[in-house]
Tab-separated table of C-alpha atoms in Angstrom:
chain	number	residue	atom	x	y	z
P	1	MET	CA	40.790	3.613	-7.235
P	2	ASN	CA	42.167	0.696	-5.136
P	3	GLU	CA	38.743	-1.005	-4.691
P	4	LYS	CA	39.051	-4.628	-3.543
P	5	ILE	CA	37.537	-7.235	-5.882
P	6	LEU	CA	37.176	-10.991	-5.341
P	7	ILE	CA	36.971	-13.127	-8.494
P	8	VAL	CA	35.506	-16.598	-8.163
P	9	ASP	CA	35.788	-19.123	-11.080
P	10	ASP	CA	36.941	-22.712	-11.328
P	11	ASP	CA	38.436	-22.095	-14.789
P	12	LYS	CA	42.059	-21.113	-14.168
P	13	ILE	CA	42.475	-19.450	-17.553
P	14	ILE	CA	39.427	-17.130	-17.014
P	15	LEU	CA	40.555	-16.505	-13.386
P	16	ASP	CA	44.093	-15.510	-14.367
P	17	GLY	CA	42.870	-13.506	-17.361
P	18	PHE	CA	40.379	-11.422	-15.299
P	19	LYS	CA	42.964	-10.896	-12.582
P	20	LYS	CA	45.548	-9.604	-15.005
P	21	LEU	CA	43.052	-7.282	-16.701
P	22	LEU	CA	41.588	-5.809	-13.519
P	23	THR	CA	44.923	-5.457	-11.776
P	24	LYS	CA	46.072	-3.280	-14.645
P	25	GLY	CA	42.907	-1.288	-14.066
P	26	GLY	CA	44.070	-0.311	-10.573
P	27	TYR	CA	41.931	-2.747	-8.537
P	28	ILE	CA	43.211	-4.909	-5.727
P	29	ILE	CA	42.395	-8.458	-6.821
P	30	THR	CA	41.897	-11.680	-4.812
P	31	THR	CA	40.989	-14.907	-6.581
P	32	SER	CA	39.248	-18.128	-5.577
P	33	ASP	CA	38.571	-21.294	-7.521
P	34	SER	CA	35.544	-22.405	-5.445
P	35	GLY	CA	32.496	-21.059	-3.664
P	36	GLU	CA	33.518	-22.649	-0.396
P	37	ASN	CA	36.933	-20.984	-0.415
P	38	ALA	CA	35.394	-17.706	-1.524
P	39	LEU	CA	33.034	-17.799	1.449
P	40	GLU	CA	35.950	-18.233	3.864
P	41	LEU	CA	37.737	-15.231	2.267
P	42	ILE	CA	34.583	-13.151	2.547
P	43	LYS	CA	34.242	-14.014	6.262
P	44	LYS	CA	37.832	-12.808	6.959
P	45	ASN	CA	38.076	-9.882	4.489
P	46	SER	CA	36.134	-6.947	3.186
P	47	PHE	CA	35.491	-6.648	-0.587
P	48	ASP	CA	33.877	-3.867	-2.546
P	49	LEU	CA	32.804	-6.177	-5.369
P	50	ILE	CA	32.624	-9.916	-6.013
P	51	LEU	CA	32.741	-11.243	-9.579
P	52	THR	CA	31.615	-14.887	-9.553
P	53	ASP	CA	30.752	-17.538	-12.098
P	54	ILE	CA	27.335	-19.057	-11.642
P	55	VAL	CA	28.424	-22.614	-12.495
P	56	LEU	CA	30.800	-23.759	-9.719
P	57	LYS	CA	31.394	-27.170	-8.201
P	58	GLU	CA	29.601	-27.932	-4.915
P	59	MET	CA	28.521	-24.440	-3.814
P	60	ASN	CA	27.311	-22.680	-7.009
P	61	GLY	CA	27.305	-18.921	-7.662
P	62	ILE	CA	23.619	-18.426	-6.616
P	63	GLU	CA	24.287	-20.071	-3.261
P	64	LEU	CA	27.402	-17.973	-2.807
P	65	LEU	CA	25.403	-14.836	-3.698
P	66	LYS	CA	22.841	-15.614	-0.985
P	67	GLU	CA	25.601	-16.115	1.580
P	68	VAL	CA	27.280	-12.835	0.553
P	69	LYS	CA	24.045	-10.879	0.946
P	70	THR	CA	23.626	-12.324	4.465
P	71	LEU	CA	27.269	-11.710	5.558
P	72	SER	CA	27.915	-8.424	3.726
P	73	PRO	CA	24.745	-6.892	2.194
P	74	GLN	CA	26.664	-3.829	0.997
P	75	THR	CA	29.053	-5.828	-1.211
P	76	VAL	CA	28.325	-5.550	-4.900
P	77	VAL	CA	27.995	-8.899	-6.710
P	78	ILE	CA	28.264	-9.425	-10.471
P	79	MET	CA	27.532	-12.855	-11.937
P	80	ILE	CA	29.396	-14.435	-14.826
P	81	THR	CA	27.342	-16.726	-17.058
P	82	GLY	CA	27.353	-18.654	-20.329
P	83	TYR	CA	24.515	-18.306	-22.808
P	84	ALA	CA	22.918	-21.528	-21.433
P	85	SER	CA	22.387	-20.042	-18.022
P	86	ILE	CA	21.061	-16.511	-18.755
P	87	GLU	CA	17.755	-17.441	-17.071
P	88	THR	CA	19.734	-18.304	-13.955
P	89	ALA	CA	21.561	-14.988	-14.161
P	90	VAL	CA	18.267	-13.135	-14.271
P	91	LYS	CA	17.171	-15.146	-11.219
P	92	ALA	CA	20.348	-13.939	-9.518
P	93	LEU	CA	19.261	-10.318	-9.902
P	94	ARG	CA	16.206	-11.121	-7.786
P	95	PHE	CA	18.533	-12.372	-5.032
P	96	GLY	CA	20.536	-9.159	-4.959
P	97	ALA	CA	23.125	-9.369	-7.728
P	98	GLU	CA	23.913	-5.988	-9.305
P	99	ASP	CA	24.529	-7.244	-12.836
P	100	TYR	CA	25.535	-10.214	-14.945
P	101	ILE	CA	28.128	-10.656	-17.696
P	102	ILE	CA	27.862	-13.204	-20.504
P	103	LYS	CA	31.147	-15.003	-21.284
P	104	PRO	CA	33.180	-14.848	-23.387
P	105	CYS	CA	33.236	-11.063	-22.878
P	106	GLN	CA	35.451	-8.208	-24.040
P	107	GLY	CA	37.841	-6.714	-21.513
P	108	ASP	CA	36.514	-3.213	-22.048
P	109	GLU	CA	32.967	-4.401	-21.399
P	110	LEU	CA	34.033	-6.142	-18.162
P	111	LYS	CA	35.851	-3.031	-16.948
P	112	PHE	CA	32.868	-0.813	-17.851
P	113	ARG	CA	30.373	-3.011	-15.997
P	114	ILE	CA	32.569	-3.145	-12.867
P	115	LYS	CA	33.256	0.603	-12.909
P	116	ASN	CA	29.526	1.292	-13.356
P	117	ALA	CA	28.516	-1.016	-10.475
P	118	LEU	CA	31.057	0.552	-8.133
P	119	GLU	CA	30.058	4.080	-9.065
P	120	LYS	CA	26.374	3.193	-8.325
P	121	GLN	CA	27.432	1.833	-4.956
P	122	LYS	CA	29.308	5.041	-4.176
P	123	LEU	CA	26.338	7.116	-5.197
P	124	TYR	CA	24.030	5.058	-3.024
P	125	TYR	CA	26.188	5.441	0.059
P	126	GLU	CA	26.533	9.182	-0.567
P	127	LEU	CA	22.776	9.471	-0.697
P	128	VAL	CA	22.464	7.341	2.479
P	129	ARG	CA	25.073	9.546	4.204
P	130	LYS	CA	23.204	12.754	3.281
P	131	ASP	CA	19.851	11.202	4.318
P	132	THR	CA	21.369	10.092	7.644
P	133	GLN	CA	22.686	13.677	8.217
P	134	LEU	CA	19.161	15.052	7.612
P	135	VAL	CA	17.619	12.503	9.926
P	136	MET	CA	20.206	13.254	12.612
P	137	TYR	CA	19.483	16.935	12.253
P	138	ASP	CA	15.737	16.370	12.698
P	139	LEU	CA	16.474	13.944	15.605
P	140	THR	CA	18.813	16.371	17.391
P	141	GLN	CA	16.446	19.381	16.867
P	142	GLY	CA	13.433	17.345	18.056
P	143	LEU	CA	15.230	16.052	21.107
P	144	ALA	CA	16.503	19.552	21.988
P	145	ASP	CA	13.000	21.034	21.656
P	146	THR	CA	11.533	18.225	23.800
P	147	ILE	CA	14.131	18.645	26.517
P	148	ASN	CA	13.929	22.482	26.454
P	149	ASN	CA	10.124	22.379	26.757
P	150	ARG	CA	10.247	19.876	29.652
P	151	MET	CA	13.003	21.768	31.459
P	152	THR	CA	11.016	25.022	31.128
P	153	THR	CA	8.067	23.191	32.700
P	154	VAL	CA	10.334	21.784	35.444
P	155	GLN	CA	11.736	25.228	36.151
P	156	GLY	CA	8.201	26.601	36.552
P	157	PHE	CA	7.156	23.848	38.898
P	158	VAL	CA	10.327	24.316	40.995
P	159	GLU	CA	9.950	28.114	41.240
P	160	PHE	CA	6.290	27.672	42.239
P	161	ALA	CA	7.329	25.063	44.884
P	162	ILE	CA	9.928	27.458	46.355
P	163	ALA	CA	7.347	30.205	46.613
P	164	CYS	CA	4.930	27.815	48.346
P	165	PHE	CA	7.548	26.653	50.883
P	166	GLU	CA	8.408	30.245	51.692
P	167	GLU	CA	4.727	30.980	52.365
P	168	GLY	CA	4.432	27.823	54.444
P	169	LYS	CA	2.287	26.023	51.887
P	170	GLU	CA	4.126	22.749	52.096
P	171	LYS	CA	1.346	20.584	50.584
P	172	GLU	CA	1.182	22.753	47.406
P	173	GLY	CA	4.949	22.966	47.217
P	174	LEU	CA	5.352	19.159	47.456
P	175	SER	CA	2.683	18.646	44.772
P	176	SER	CA	4.573	20.970	42.449
P	177	LEU	CA	7.862	19.183	43.069
P	178	LEU	CA	6.218	15.857	42.195
P	179	LYS	CA	5.029	17.336	38.920
P	180	ALA	CA	8.551	18.473	38.231
P	181	GLN	CA	9.841	14.986	38.938
P	182	ASP	CA	7.238	13.546	36.545
P	183	SER	CA	8.433	15.897	33.744
P	184	ILE	CA	12.079	14.826	34.277
P	185	LYS	CA	10.963	11.155	34.183
P	186	ARG	CA	9.307	11.751	30.791
P	187	VAL	CA	12.544	13.173	29.387
P	188	ASN	CA	14.423	10.075	30.601
P	189	GLU	CA	11.827	7.832	28.939
P	190	VAL	CA	12.207	9.659	25.582
P	191	VAL	CA	16.010	9.353	25.669
P	192	GLU	CA	15.806	5.658	26.599
P	193	LYS	CA	13.389	5.017	23.690
P	194	LEU	CA	15.743	6.737	21.242
P	195	ILE	CA	18.666	4.647	22.410
P	196	GLN	CA	16.649	1.448	22.334
P	197	TYR	CA	15.279	1.775	18.817
P	198	THR	CA	18.258	3.547	17.252
P	199	PHE	CA	21.015	1.129	18.349
P	200	THR	CA	19.293	-2.239	19.027
P	201	SER	CA	16.674	-2.759	16.313
P	202	ASN	CA	19.110	-4.248	13.790
P	203	LEU	CA	20.776	-6.473	16.370
P	204	GLU	CA	17.669	-8.129	17.710
P	205	GLU	CA	17.178	-11.824	17.134
P	206	LYS	CA	14.583	-12.833	14.566
P	207	VAL	CA	11.975	-15.496	15.205
P	208	ASN	CA	9.474	-17.441	13.129
P	209	THR	CA	6.317	-15.212	13.066
P	210	ASP	CA	2.669	-15.730	12.069
P	211	ILE	CA	1.621	-12.304	10.767
P	212	LEU	CA	-2.119	-12.800	11.169
P	213	LYS	CA	-1.786	-14.116	14.695
P	214	LEU	CA	0.474	-11.172	15.497
P	215	CYS	CA	-2.130	-8.673	14.303
P	216	LYS	CA	-4.950	-10.450	16.198
P	217	ASP	CA	-2.846	-10.471	19.388
P	218	VAL	CA	-2.496	-6.721	19.051
P	219	GLU	CA	-6.271	-6.420	18.433
P	220	ASN	CA	-6.856	-7.639	21.973
P	221	GLN	CA	-5.120	-4.511	23.361
P	222	PHE	CA	-7.680	-2.152	21.789
P	223	ASN	CA	-11.215	-2.987	22.845
P	224	GLU	CA	-12.611	0.371	21.680
P	225	ILE	CA	-11.744	-0.333	17.991
P	226	LYS	CA	-13.521	-2.523	15.552
P	227	PHE	CA	-11.095	-4.574	13.497
P	228	ASN	CA	-11.714	-6.123	10.062
P	229	PHE	CA	-9.241	-8.632	8.704
P	230	LYS	CA	-8.782	-9.666	5.053
P	231	PHE	CA	-5.935	-12.187	4.671
P	232	PRO	CA	-5.401	-14.743	1.951
P	233	GLU	CA	-5.005	-18.399	2.933
P	234	ASN	CA	-1.564	-19.983	3.493
P	235	ILE	CA	0.424	-16.840	4.162
P	236	PRO	CA	3.977	-18.013	4.842
P	237	GLN	CA	5.665	-17.446	8.225
P	238	PHE	CA	8.337	-14.736	8.382
P	239	TYR	CA	11.493	-14.374	10.398
P	240	LEU	CA	10.884	-11.079	12.190
P	241	THR	CA	12.267	-9.336	15.282
P	242	TYR	CA	10.379	-9.535	18.488
P	243	LYS	CA	9.709	-5.797	18.276
P	244	PHE	CA	7.656	-6.215	15.116
P	245	SER	CA	4.522	-6.560	17.296
P	246	GLU	CA	5.385	-3.164	18.793
P	247	ALA	CA	5.313	-1.670	15.301
P	248	ILE	CA	1.788	-2.916	14.770
P	249	THR	CA	0.801	-1.611	18.233
P	250	GLU	CA	2.170	1.805	17.408
P	251	ILE	CA	0.253	1.874	14.073
P	252	ILE	CA	-3.035	1.121	15.886
P	253	ARG	CA	-2.289	3.576	18.676
P	254	ASN	CA	-1.647	6.281	16.159
P	255	ALA	CA	-5.026	5.506	14.519
P	256	VAL	CA	-6.770	5.718	17.876
P	257	GLU	CA	-5.233	9.163	18.486
P	258	ALA	CA	-6.609	10.216	15.116
P	259	ASN	CA	-10.160	9.376	16.411
P	260	SER	CA	-10.476	6.155	14.450
P	261	ASP	CA	-13.066	3.562	15.534
P	262	ILE	CA	-12.589	1.109	12.639
P	263	ILE	CA	-9.355	-0.361	11.363
P	264	ASN	CA	-9.169	-2.626	8.266
P	265	ILE	CA	-6.057	-4.816	8.191
P	266	SER	CA	-5.489	-6.563	4.842
P	267	ALA	CA	-2.644	-8.601	3.326
P	268	GLU	CA	-1.761	-9.695	-0.167
P	269	ILE	CA	1.201	-11.435	-1.800
P	270	ASN	CA	2.769	-9.842	-4.833
P	271	LYS	CA	4.500	-12.666	-6.691
P	272	ASN	CA	6.172	-10.272	-9.193
P	273	THR	CA	7.972	-8.253	-6.548
P	274	ARG	CA	8.105	-11.175	-4.079
P	275	LYS	CA	6.704	-9.103	-1.261
P	276	LEU	CA	3.943	-9.391	1.372
P	277	ILE	CA	1.902	-6.168	1.379
P	278	LEU	CA	0.225	-5.278	4.674
P	279	ASN	CA	-2.297	-2.423	4.710
P	280	PHE	CA	-3.619	-0.753	7.932
P	281	SER	CA	-6.514	1.536	6.978
P	282	ASP	CA	-8.404	3.644	9.475
P	283	ASN	CA	-11.354	6.102	9.361
P	284	GLY	CA	-9.726	8.763	11.451
P	285	ASN	CA	-9.066	12.489	10.957
P	286	GLY	CA	-6.492	12.053	8.257
P	287	ILE	CA	-3.186	13.848	7.738
P	288	GLU	CA	-2.720	17.030	5.791
P	289	LYS	CA	-0.753	16.661	2.599
P	290	LYS	CA	1.980	19.030	3.762
P	291	ASP	CA	2.612	16.770	6.749
P	292	ILE	CA	2.791	13.430	5.029
P	293	SER	CA	6.533	13.591	4.407
P	294	LYS	CA	7.207	14.337	8.094
P	295	VAL	CA	5.254	11.578	9.829
P	296	PHE	CA	8.318	9.250	10.175
P	297	VAL	CA	10.542	12.104	11.531
P	298	PRO	CA	11.131	11.665	15.302
P	299	PHE	CA	9.168	13.989	17.604
P	300	PHE	CA	6.825	15.149	14.795
P	301	LYS	CA	3.227	15.552	15.919
P	302	THR	CA	0.192	16.810	14.003
P	303	LYS	CA	-1.451	18.021	17.257
P	304	ALA	CA	-0.744	18.592	20.923
P	305	THR	CA	-0.533	15.264	22.658
P	306	ALA	CA	0.974	13.683	25.794
P	307	HIS	CA	2.843	11.165	23.610
P	308	SER	CA	6.479	11.646	22.563
P	309	GLY	CA	6.003	11.857	18.814
P	310	LEU	CA	8.239	8.766	18.346
P	311	GLY	CA	5.491	6.291	17.396
P	312	LEU	CA	5.683	6.211	13.672
P	313	TRP	CA	9.471	6.766	13.816
P	314	LYS	CA	9.609	3.529	15.835
P	315	VAL	CA	7.514	1.862	13.195
P	316	TYR	CA	9.968	2.923	10.506
P	317	GLN	CA	12.953	1.710	12.523
P	318	ILE	CA	11.457	-1.662	13.249
P	319	VAL	CA	10.225	-2.312	9.698
P	320	SER	CA	13.593	-1.266	8.269
P	321	ALA	CA	15.349	-3.643	10.711
P	322	ASN	CA	13.286	-6.433	9.068
P	323	ASN	CA	14.350	-5.442	5.545
P	324	GLY	CA	10.880	-3.962	4.883
P	325	GLU	CA	9.496	-0.785	3.503
P	326	VAL	CA	6.836	1.485	4.977
P	327	ASP	CA	4.677	4.118	3.313
P	328	ILE	CA	1.624	6.176	4.203
P	329	THR	CA	-1.263	7.787	2.341
P	330	SER	CA	-4.032	9.943	3.855
P	331	GLN	CA	-7.010	12.193	3.146
P	332	ILE	CA	-8.423	14.663	5.622
P	333	GLY	CA	-11.815	13.582	6.882
P	334	ILE	CA	-11.542	10.121	5.286
P	335	GLY	CA	-8.635	8.354	6.987
P	336	THR	CA	-5.118	6.979	6.636
P	337	THR	CA	-3.601	3.871	5.217
P	338	LEU	CA	-0.164	2.769	6.328
P	339	THR	CA	1.452	0.136	4.136
P	340	ILE	CA	4.266	-2.303	5.161
P	341	LYS	CA	6.067	-4.301	2.444
P	342	LEU	CA	8.094	-7.363	3.561
P	343	PRO	CA	10.219	-9.550	1.313
P	344	LEU	CA	8.918	-13.119	1.021
P	345	PRO	CA	10.965	-15.900	2.573
P	346	GLU	CA	13.411	-17.481	0.060
P	347	ASN	CA	11.512	-20.795	0.033
P	348	GLN	CA	8.311	-19.146	-1.231
């Protein structure tokens, strides 16, 4: 077992009782009697689970929860509450708490809730690990295919150039070498894009962003497309990475490649899920049902094209780096709708 748990409560009797109970259960326990002290411990140590009372002096449990989810999103948080603050505990679930426990509680119930939360965390990371392995397999296979295809092309150009030089056709030989050079350059560009979006998306600084203005700025890059916008008034500003505009550009470019000439961009706020929902709908060729699950896989293309096949993969990477979700629906001959869901700012 040996999972590390931080218990936060300003009641020494409860703190000592929980520590004794969970230490016997095989957990490594650290305690804190305040939110401020707990925050310092979290900054210096790694915990698998944090068990915190909601009612604390100065920094309360909800404030601590928000800080934890910023510093260590993977850490499980369970809230402790009295009957009078159940409504607050439910609110805590919206901010990322895994569960809440009403005190006084039985020792067996506490151990069961903690064990269940930690098992769910392990299952989640096992699924993430397997999903990552599948993505890496697709990524490696796609990269290998791209490089092999390009190198075969390069070899053909070089062999033709050699034959031209042997026959004294220097102009044709030089032209063929320049084409080989261009193919090598394209391989380098693909590798650079992979490195850029795989390793830097989550590290990029976030800035205050006006979503509607961002979409209209991208509109100016595509004069051949008619854009229709449907946005509600007073959409809040979001903290998004600089690359978010590139995600929108890739969505539009993908629609253009599918022979779209009209794109409808709409937004709505879902207060129940606390998300902004952005829909990008085009009237292009559409995507076959069998290909829908592959569109976010790197190098996947539905047709022969000069582009790398990284466009929608880049969209997925950028949206994920902004804690968002992306989905796609499509019908052949009717068009495609790509949906982005972004969590609303906490002050909304």
